[in-house]
PDB file of C-alpha atoms in Angstrom:
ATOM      1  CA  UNK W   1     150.239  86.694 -29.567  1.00  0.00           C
ATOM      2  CA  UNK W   2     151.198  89.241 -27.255  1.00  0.00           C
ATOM      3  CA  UNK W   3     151.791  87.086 -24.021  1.00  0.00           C
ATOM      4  CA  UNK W   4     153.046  84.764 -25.934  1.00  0.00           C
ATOM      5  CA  UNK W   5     156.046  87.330 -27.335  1.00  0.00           C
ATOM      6  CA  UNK W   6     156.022  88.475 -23.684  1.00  0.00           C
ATOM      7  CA  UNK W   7     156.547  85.001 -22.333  1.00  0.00           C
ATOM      8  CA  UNK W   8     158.873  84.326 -25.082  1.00  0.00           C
ATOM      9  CA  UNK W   9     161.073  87.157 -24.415  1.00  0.00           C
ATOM     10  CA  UNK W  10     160.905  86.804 -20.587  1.00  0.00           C
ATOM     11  CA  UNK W  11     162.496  83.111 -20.812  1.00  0.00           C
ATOM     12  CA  UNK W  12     164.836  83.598 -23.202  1.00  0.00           C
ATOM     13  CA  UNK W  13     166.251  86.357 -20.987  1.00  0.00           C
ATOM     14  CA  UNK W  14     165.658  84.232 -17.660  1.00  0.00           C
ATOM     15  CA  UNK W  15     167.752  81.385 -19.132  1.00  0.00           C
ATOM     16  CA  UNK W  16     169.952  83.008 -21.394  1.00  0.00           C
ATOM     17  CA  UNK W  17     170.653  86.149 -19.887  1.00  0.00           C
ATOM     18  CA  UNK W  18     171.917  89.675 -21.584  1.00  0.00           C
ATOM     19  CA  UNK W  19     173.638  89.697 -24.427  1.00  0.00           C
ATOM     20  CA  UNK W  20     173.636  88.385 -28.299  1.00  0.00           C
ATOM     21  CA  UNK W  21     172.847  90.717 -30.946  1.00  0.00           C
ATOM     22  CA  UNK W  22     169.966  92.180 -29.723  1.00  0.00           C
ATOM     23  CA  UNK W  23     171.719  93.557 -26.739  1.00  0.00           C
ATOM     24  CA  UNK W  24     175.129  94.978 -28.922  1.00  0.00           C
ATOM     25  CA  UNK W  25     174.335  98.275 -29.163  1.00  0.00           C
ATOM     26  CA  UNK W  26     177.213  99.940 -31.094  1.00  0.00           C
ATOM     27  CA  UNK W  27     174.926 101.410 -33.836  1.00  0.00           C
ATOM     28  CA  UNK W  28     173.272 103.413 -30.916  1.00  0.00           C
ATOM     29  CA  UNK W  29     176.579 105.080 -29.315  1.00  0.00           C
ATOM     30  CA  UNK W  30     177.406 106.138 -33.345  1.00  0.00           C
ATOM     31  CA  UNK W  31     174.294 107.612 -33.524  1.00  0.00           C
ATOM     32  CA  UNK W  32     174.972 109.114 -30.068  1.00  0.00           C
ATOM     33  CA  UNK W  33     178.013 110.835 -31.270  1.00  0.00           C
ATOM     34  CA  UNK W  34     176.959 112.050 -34.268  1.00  0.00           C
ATOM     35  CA  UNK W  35     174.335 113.700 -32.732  1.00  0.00           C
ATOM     36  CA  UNK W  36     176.525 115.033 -29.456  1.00  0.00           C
ATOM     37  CA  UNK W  37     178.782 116.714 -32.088  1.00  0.00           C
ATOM     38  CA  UNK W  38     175.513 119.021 -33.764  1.00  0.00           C
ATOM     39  CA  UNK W  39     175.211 120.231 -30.100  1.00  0.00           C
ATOM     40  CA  UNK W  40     171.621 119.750 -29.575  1.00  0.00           C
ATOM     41  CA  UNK W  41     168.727 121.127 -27.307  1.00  0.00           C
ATOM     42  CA  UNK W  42     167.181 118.141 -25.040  1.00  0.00           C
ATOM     43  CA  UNK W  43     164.124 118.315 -26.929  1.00  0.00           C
ATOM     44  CA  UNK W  44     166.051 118.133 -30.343  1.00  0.00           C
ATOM     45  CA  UNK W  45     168.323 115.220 -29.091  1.00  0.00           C
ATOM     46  CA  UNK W  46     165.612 113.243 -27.778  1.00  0.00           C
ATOM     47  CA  UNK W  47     163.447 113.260 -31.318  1.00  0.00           C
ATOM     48  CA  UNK W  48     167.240 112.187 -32.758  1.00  0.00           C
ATOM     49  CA  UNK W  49     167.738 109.711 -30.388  1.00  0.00           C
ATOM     50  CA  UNK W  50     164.879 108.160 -29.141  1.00  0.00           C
ATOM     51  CA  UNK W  51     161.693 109.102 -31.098  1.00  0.00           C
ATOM     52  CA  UNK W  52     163.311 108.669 -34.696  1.00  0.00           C
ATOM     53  CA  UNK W  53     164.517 105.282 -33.964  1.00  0.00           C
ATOM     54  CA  UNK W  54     161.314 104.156 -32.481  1.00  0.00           C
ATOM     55  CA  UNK W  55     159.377 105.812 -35.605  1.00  0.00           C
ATOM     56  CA  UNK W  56     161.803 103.511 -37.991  1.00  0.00           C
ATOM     57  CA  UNK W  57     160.717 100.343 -35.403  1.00  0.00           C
ATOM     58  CA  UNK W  58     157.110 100.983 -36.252  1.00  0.00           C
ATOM     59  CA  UNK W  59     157.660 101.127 -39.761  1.00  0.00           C
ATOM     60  CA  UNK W  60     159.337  98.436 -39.728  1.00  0.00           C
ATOM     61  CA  UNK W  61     157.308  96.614 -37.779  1.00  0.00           C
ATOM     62  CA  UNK W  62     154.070  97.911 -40.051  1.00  0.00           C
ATOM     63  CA  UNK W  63     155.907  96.130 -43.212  1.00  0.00           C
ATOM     64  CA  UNK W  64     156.118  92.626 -41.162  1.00  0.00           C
ATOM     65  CA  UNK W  65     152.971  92.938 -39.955  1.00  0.00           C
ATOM     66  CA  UNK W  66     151.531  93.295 -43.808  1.00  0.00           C
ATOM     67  CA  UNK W  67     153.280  90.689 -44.497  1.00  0.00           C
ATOM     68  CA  UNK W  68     152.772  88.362 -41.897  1.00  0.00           C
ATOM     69  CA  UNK W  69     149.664  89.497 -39.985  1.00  0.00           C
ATOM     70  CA  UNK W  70     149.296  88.284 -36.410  1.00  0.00           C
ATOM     71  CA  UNK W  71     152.809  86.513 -36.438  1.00  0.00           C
ATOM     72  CA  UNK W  72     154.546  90.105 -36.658  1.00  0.00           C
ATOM     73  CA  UNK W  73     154.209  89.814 -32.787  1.00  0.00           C
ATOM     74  CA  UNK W  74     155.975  86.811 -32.307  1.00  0.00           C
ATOM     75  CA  UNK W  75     158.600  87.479 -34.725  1.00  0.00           C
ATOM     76  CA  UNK W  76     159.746  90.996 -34.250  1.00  0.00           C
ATOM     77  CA  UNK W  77     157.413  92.099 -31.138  1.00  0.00           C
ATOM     78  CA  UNK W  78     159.298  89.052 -28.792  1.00  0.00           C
ATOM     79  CA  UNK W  79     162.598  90.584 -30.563  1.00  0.00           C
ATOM     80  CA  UNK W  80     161.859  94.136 -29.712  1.00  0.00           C
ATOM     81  CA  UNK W  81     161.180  92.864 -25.792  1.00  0.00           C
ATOM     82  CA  UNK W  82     164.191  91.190 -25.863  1.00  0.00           C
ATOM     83  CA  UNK W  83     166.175  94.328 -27.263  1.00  0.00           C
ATOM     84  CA  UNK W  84     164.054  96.470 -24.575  1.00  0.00           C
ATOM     85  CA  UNK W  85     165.429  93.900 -21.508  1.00  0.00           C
ATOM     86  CA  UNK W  86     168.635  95.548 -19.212  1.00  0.00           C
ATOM     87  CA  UNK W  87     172.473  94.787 -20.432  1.00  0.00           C
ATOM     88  CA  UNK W  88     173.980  94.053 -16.813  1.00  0.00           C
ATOM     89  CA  UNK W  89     173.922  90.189 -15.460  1.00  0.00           C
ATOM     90  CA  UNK W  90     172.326  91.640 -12.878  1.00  0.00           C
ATOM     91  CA  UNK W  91     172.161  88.536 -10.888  1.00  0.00           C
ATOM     92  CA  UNK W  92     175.651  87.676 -11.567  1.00  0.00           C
ATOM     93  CA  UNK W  93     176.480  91.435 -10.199  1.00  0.00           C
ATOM     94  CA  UNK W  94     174.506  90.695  -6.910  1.00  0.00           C
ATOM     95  CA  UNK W  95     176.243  87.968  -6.155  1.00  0.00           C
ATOM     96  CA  UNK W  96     179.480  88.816  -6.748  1.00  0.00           C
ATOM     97  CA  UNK W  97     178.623  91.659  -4.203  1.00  0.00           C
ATOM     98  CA  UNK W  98     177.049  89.421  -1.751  1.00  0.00           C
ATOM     99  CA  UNK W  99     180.164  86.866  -1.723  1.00  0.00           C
ATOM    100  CA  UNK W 100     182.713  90.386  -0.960  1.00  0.00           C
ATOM    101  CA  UNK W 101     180.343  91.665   1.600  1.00  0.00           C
ATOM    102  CA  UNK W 102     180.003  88.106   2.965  1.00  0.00           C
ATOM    103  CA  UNK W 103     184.124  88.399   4.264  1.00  0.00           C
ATOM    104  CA  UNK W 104     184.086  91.799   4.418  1.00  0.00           C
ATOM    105  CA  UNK W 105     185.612  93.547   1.424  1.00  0.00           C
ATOM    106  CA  UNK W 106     183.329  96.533   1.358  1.00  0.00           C
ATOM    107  CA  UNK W 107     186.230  98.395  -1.322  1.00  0.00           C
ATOM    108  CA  UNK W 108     185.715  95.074  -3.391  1.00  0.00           C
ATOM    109  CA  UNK W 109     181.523  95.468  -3.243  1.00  0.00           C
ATOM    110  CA  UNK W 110     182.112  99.117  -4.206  1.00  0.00           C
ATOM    111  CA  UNK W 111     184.533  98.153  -7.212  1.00  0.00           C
ATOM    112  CA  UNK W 112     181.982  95.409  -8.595  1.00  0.00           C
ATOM    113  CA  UNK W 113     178.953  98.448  -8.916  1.00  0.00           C
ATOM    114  CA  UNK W 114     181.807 100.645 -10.695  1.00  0.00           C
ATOM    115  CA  UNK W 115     182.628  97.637 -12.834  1.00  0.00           C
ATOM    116  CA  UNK W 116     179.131  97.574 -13.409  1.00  0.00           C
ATOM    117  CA  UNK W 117     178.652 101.312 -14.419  1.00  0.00           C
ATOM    118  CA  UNK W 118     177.608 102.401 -11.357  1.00  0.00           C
ATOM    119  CA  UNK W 119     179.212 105.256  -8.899  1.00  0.00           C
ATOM    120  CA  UNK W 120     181.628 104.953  -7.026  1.00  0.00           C
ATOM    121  CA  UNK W 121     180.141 104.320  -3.084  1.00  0.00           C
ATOM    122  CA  UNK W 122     182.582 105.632  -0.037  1.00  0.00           C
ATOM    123  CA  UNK W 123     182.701 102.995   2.494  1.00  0.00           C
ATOM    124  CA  UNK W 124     182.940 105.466   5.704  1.00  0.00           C
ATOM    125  CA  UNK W 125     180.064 104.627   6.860  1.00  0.00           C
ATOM    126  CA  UNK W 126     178.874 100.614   6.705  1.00  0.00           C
ATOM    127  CA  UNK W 127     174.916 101.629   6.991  1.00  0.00           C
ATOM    128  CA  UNK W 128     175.214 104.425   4.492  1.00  0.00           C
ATOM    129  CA  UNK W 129     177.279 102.205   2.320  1.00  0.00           C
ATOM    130  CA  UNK W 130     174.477  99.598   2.704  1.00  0.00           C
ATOM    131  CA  UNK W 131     171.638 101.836   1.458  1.00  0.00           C
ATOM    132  CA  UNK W 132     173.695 103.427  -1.350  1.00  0.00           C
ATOM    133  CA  UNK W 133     175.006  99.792  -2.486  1.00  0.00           C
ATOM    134  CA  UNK W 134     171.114  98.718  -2.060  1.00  0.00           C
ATOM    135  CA  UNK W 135     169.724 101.438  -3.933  1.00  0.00           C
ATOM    136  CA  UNK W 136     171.886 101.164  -6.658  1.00  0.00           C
ATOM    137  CA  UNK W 137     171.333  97.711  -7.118  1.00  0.00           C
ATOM    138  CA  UNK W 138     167.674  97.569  -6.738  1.00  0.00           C
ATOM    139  CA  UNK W 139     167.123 100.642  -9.529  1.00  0.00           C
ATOM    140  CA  UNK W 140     169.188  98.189 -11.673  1.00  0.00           C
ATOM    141  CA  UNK W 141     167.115  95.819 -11.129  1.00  0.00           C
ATOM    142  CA  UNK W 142     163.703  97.072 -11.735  1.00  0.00           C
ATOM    143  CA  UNK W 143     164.860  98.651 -15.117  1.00  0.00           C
ATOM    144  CA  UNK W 144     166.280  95.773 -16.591  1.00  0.00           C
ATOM    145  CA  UNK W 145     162.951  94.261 -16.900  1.00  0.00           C
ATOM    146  CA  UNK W 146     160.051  95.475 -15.242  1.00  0.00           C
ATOM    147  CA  UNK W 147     159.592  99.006 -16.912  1.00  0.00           C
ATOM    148  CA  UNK W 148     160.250  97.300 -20.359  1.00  0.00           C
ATOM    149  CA  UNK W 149     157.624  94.743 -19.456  1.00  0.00           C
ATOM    150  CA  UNK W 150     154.497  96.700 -18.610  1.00  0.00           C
ATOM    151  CA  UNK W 151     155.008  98.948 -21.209  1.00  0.00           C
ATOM    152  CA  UNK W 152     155.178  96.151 -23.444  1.00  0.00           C
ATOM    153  CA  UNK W 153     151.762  95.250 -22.381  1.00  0.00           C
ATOM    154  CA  UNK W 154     150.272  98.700 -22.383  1.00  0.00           C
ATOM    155  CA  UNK W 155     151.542 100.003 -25.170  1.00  0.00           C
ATOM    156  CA  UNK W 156     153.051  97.659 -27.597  1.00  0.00           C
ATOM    157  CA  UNK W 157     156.469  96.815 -28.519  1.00  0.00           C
ATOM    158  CA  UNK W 158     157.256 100.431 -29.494  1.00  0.00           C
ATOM    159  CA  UNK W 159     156.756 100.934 -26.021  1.00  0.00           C
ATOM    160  CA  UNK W 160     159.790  98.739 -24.874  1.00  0.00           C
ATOM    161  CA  UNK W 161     161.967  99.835 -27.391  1.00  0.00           C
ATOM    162  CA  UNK W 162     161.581 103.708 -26.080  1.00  0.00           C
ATOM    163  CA  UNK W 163     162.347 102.893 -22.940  1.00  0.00           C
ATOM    164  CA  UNK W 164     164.998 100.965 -23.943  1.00  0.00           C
ATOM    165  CA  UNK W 165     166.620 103.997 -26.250  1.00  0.00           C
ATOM    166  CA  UNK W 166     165.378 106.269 -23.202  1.00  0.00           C
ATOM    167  CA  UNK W 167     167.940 104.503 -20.901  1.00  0.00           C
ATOM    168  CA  UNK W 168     170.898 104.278 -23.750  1.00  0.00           C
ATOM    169  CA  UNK W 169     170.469 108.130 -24.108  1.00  0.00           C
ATOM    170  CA  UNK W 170     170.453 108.787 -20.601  1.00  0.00           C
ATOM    171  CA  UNK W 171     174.155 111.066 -19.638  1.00  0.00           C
ATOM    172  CA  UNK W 172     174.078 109.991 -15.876  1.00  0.00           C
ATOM    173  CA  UNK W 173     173.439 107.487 -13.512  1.00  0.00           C
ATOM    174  CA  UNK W 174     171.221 109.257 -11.094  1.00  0.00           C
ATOM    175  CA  UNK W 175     167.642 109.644 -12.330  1.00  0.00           C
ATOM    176  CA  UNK W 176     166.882 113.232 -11.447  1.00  0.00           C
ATOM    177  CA  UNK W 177     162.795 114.267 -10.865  1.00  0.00           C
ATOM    178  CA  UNK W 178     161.117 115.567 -13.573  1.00  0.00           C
ATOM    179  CA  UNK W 179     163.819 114.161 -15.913  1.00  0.00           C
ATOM    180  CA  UNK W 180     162.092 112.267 -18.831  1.00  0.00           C
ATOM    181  CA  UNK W 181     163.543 108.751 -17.283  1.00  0.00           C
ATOM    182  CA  UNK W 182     161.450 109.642 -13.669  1.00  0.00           C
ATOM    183  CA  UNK W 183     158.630 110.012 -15.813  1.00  0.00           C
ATOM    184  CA  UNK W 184     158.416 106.830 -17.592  1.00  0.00           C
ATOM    185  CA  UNK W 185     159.743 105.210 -14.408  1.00  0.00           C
ATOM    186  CA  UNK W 186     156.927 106.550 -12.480  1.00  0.00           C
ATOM    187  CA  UNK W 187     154.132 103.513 -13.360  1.00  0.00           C
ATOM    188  CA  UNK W 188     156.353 100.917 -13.110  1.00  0.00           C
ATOM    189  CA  UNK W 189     157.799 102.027 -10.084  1.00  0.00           C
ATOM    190  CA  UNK W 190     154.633 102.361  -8.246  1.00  0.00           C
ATOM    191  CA  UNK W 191     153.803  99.569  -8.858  1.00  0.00           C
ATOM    192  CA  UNK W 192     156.826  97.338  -7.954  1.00  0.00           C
ATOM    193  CA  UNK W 193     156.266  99.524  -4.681  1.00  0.00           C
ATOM    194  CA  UNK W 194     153.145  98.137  -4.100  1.00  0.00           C
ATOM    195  CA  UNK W 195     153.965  94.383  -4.992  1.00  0.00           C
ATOM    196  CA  UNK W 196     156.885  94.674  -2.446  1.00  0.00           C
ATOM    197  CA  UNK W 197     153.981  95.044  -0.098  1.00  0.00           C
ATOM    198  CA  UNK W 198     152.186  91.983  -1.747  1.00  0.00           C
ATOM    199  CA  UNK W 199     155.009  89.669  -1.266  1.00  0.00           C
ATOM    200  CA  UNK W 200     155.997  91.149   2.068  1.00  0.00           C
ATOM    201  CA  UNK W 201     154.294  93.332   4.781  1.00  0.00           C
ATOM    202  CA  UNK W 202     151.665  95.142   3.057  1.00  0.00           C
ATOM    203  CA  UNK W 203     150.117  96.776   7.045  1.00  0.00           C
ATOM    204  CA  UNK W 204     153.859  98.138   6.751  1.00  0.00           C
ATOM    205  CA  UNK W 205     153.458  99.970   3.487  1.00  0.00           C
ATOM    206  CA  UNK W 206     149.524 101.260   4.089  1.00  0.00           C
ATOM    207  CA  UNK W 207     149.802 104.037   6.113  1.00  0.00           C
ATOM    208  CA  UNK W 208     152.266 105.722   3.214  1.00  0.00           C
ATOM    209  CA  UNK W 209     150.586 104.624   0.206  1.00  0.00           C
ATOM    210  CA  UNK W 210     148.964 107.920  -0.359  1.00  0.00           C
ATOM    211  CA  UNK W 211     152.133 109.986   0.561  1.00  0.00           C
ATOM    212  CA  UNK W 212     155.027 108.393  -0.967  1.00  0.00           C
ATOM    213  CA  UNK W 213     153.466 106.964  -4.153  1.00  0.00           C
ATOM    214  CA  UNK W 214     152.234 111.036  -4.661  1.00  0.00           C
ATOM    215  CA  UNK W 215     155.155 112.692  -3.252  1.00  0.00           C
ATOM    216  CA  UNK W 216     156.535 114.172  -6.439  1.00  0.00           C
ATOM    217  CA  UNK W 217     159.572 115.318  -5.164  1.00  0.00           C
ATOM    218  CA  UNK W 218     161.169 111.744  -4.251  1.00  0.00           C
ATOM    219  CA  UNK W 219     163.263 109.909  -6.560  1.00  0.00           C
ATOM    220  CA  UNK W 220     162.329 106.494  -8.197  1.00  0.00           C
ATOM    221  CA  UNK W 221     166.137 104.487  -6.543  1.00  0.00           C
ATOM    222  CA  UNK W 222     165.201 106.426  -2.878  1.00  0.00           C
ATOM    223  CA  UNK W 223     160.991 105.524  -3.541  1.00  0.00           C
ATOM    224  CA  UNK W 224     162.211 101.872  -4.307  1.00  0.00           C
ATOM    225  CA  UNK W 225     164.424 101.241  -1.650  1.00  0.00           C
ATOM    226  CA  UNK W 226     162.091 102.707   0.866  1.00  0.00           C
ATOM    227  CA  UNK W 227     159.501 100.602  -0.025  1.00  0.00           C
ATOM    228  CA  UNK W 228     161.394  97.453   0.131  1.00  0.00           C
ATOM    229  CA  UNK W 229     162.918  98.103   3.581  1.00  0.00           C
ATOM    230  CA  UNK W 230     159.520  98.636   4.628  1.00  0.00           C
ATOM    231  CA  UNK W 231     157.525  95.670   3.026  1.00  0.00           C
ATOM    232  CA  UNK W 232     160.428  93.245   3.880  1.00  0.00           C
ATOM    233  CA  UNK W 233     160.800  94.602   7.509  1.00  0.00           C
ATOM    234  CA  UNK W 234     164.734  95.349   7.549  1.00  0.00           C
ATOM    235  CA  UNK W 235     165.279  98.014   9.486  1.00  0.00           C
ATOM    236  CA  UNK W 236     162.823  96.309  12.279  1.00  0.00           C
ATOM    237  CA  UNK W 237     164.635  92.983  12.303  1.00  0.00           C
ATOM    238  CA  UNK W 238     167.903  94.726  13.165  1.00  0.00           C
ATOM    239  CA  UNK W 239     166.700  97.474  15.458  1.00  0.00           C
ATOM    240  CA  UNK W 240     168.510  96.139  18.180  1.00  0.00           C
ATOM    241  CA  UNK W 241     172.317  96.253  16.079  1.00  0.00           C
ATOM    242  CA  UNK W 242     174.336  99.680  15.679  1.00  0.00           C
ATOM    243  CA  UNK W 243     174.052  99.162  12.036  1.00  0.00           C
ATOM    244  CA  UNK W 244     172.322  96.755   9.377  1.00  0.00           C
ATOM    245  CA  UNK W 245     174.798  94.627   7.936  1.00  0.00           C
ATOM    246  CA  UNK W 246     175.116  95.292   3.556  1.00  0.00           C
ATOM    247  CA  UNK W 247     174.747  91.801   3.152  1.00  0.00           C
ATOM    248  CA  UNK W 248     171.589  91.936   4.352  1.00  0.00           C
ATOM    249  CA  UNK W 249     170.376  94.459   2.555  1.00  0.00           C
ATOM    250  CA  UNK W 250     171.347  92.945  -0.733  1.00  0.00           C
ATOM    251  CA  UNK W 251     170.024  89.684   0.247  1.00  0.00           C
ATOM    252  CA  UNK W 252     166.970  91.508   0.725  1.00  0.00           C
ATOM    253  CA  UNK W 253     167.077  93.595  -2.733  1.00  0.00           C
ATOM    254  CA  UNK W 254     167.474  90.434  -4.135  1.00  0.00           C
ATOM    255  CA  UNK W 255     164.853  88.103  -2.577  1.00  0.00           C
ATOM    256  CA  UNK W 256     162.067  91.764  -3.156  1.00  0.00           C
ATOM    257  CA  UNK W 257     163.188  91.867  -7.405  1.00  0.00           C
ATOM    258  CA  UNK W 258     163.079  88.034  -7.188  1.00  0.00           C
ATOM    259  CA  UNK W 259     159.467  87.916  -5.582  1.00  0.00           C
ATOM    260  CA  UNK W 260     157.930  90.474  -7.785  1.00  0.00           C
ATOM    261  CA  UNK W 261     159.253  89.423 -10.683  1.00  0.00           C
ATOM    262  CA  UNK W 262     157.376  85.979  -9.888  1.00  0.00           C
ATOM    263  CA  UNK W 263     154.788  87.903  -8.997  1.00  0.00           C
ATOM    264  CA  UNK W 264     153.761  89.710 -12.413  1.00  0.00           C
ATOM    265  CA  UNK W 265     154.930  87.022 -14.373  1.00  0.00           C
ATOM    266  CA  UNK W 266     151.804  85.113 -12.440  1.00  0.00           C
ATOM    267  CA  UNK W 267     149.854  88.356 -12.639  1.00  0.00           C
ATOM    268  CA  UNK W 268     149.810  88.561 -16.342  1.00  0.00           C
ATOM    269  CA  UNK W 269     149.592  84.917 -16.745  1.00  0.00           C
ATOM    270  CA  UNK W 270     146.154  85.009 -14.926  1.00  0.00           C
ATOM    271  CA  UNK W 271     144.838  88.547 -16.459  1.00  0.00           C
ATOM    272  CA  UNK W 272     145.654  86.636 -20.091  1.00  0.00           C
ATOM    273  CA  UNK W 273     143.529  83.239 -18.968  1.00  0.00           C
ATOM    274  CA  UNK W 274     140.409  85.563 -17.611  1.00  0.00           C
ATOM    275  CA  UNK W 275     138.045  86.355 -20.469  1.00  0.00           C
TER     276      UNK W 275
END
């Protein structure tokens, strides 16, 4: 029952993208509020925020499951993946970023991300630019599906919904080491580092396996993108230019989230089959 609410889950959002009810998550920001004004410690926010409202999901879920036995996981469990999936048409962001960079409008690729949430990107220098625009777009990305995923798989449904609430209660952006998001982004992100390699140029990756994927002092967006340019070869392919062109970079962010996600969808489909 679990693949199946995983499988479930992962096609309805493939072909029906964000949004519905699942994804309308006004309740949370009045909760958010409510508990900004009582001026909390982190640890006291985070039990208000994110481990109260994944307590009520496992009650919850504990009444269904009473009721209903196995089929709890296919009625609420492909619900709570759903819920646990990213907000952002992420693909409909990428190319709407690809099509300005395409004729040049580097101010309009840099509106779209703060559209999108994202920071605003200075567009003094085109490879810097690149990167930034890359890295911002890849860490959307991975967390609009692959965290929410494994953890669904590992630990349950309860799982995705805490990372899920973990994101929503998040202040900033930037995902700062040793902040509670790098730490529930470090499994997943390892491990889309390593299936960047799978799909791509794994000899690349090798020789940094041990340091990077140890090196507690890099970020998950920097550990992401640095993986990616080095699996899918970009800096080498342009080592000749004065500059790697943005749209290439996001062509490549795109085609690395694309692969992998193909790539653990096929995974888990094959772990499931094997006895």
């Amino acid at each position: 029952m679990t693949y199946l609410a995983f499988l479930s889950a992962t096609l309805c959002y493939l072909f029906l993208g964000a949004g519905g009810p699942l994804h309308r998550d006004h309740w949370f920001y009045v909760l958010k509020r409510r508990v900004a004004a009582l001026e909390p410690d982190f640890w006291l926010g985070f039990f208000l925020l994110v481990v109260i409202p994944s307590a009520g999901f496992v009650l919850v879920y504990s009444v269904v499951e009473q009721l209903f036995g196995a089929t709890a996981m296919l009625l609420l469990g492909t619900a709570a993946l759903f819920f646990s999936f990213g907000r952002l048409d992420w693909v409909a962001l990428v190319e709407r970023c690809k099509a300005r960079a395409a004729v040049g409008d580097y101010e309009g690729v840099a509106l779209s991300l703060e559209e999108a949430g994202g920071d605003a990107v200075a567009v003094d220098d085109l490879d810097t630019f690149g990167r930034v625009v890359s890295r911002e777009l890849l860490y959307e990305g991975f967390q609009r599906w692959f965290p929410p995923a494994l953890y669904f798989l590992l630990i349950g449904p309860v799982g995705a919904v805490a990372y899920r609430l973990i994101q929503l209660s998040s202040q900033d952006q930037k995902v700062p080491v040793g902040s509670v998001r790098y730490l529930v982004d470090w499994l997943p992100s390892r491990l889309l580092w390593l299936s960047f390699g799978v799909i791509g140029n794994l000899a690349a990756l090798r020789s940094s396996i041990g340091e990077r994927l140890m090196d507690p002092e890099i970020n998950t967006d920097d550990l992401l993108l640095e993986g990616l340019e080095l699996a899918l070869d970009v800096d080498d392919q342009n080592a000749d230019a004065e500059y790697v062109d943005p749209l290439m970079r996001m062509e490549r962010v795109y085609d690395g989230v694309k692969g992998a996600f193909f790539l653990w969808l096929v995974a888990t489909s094959i772990l499931t089959i094997l006895p």
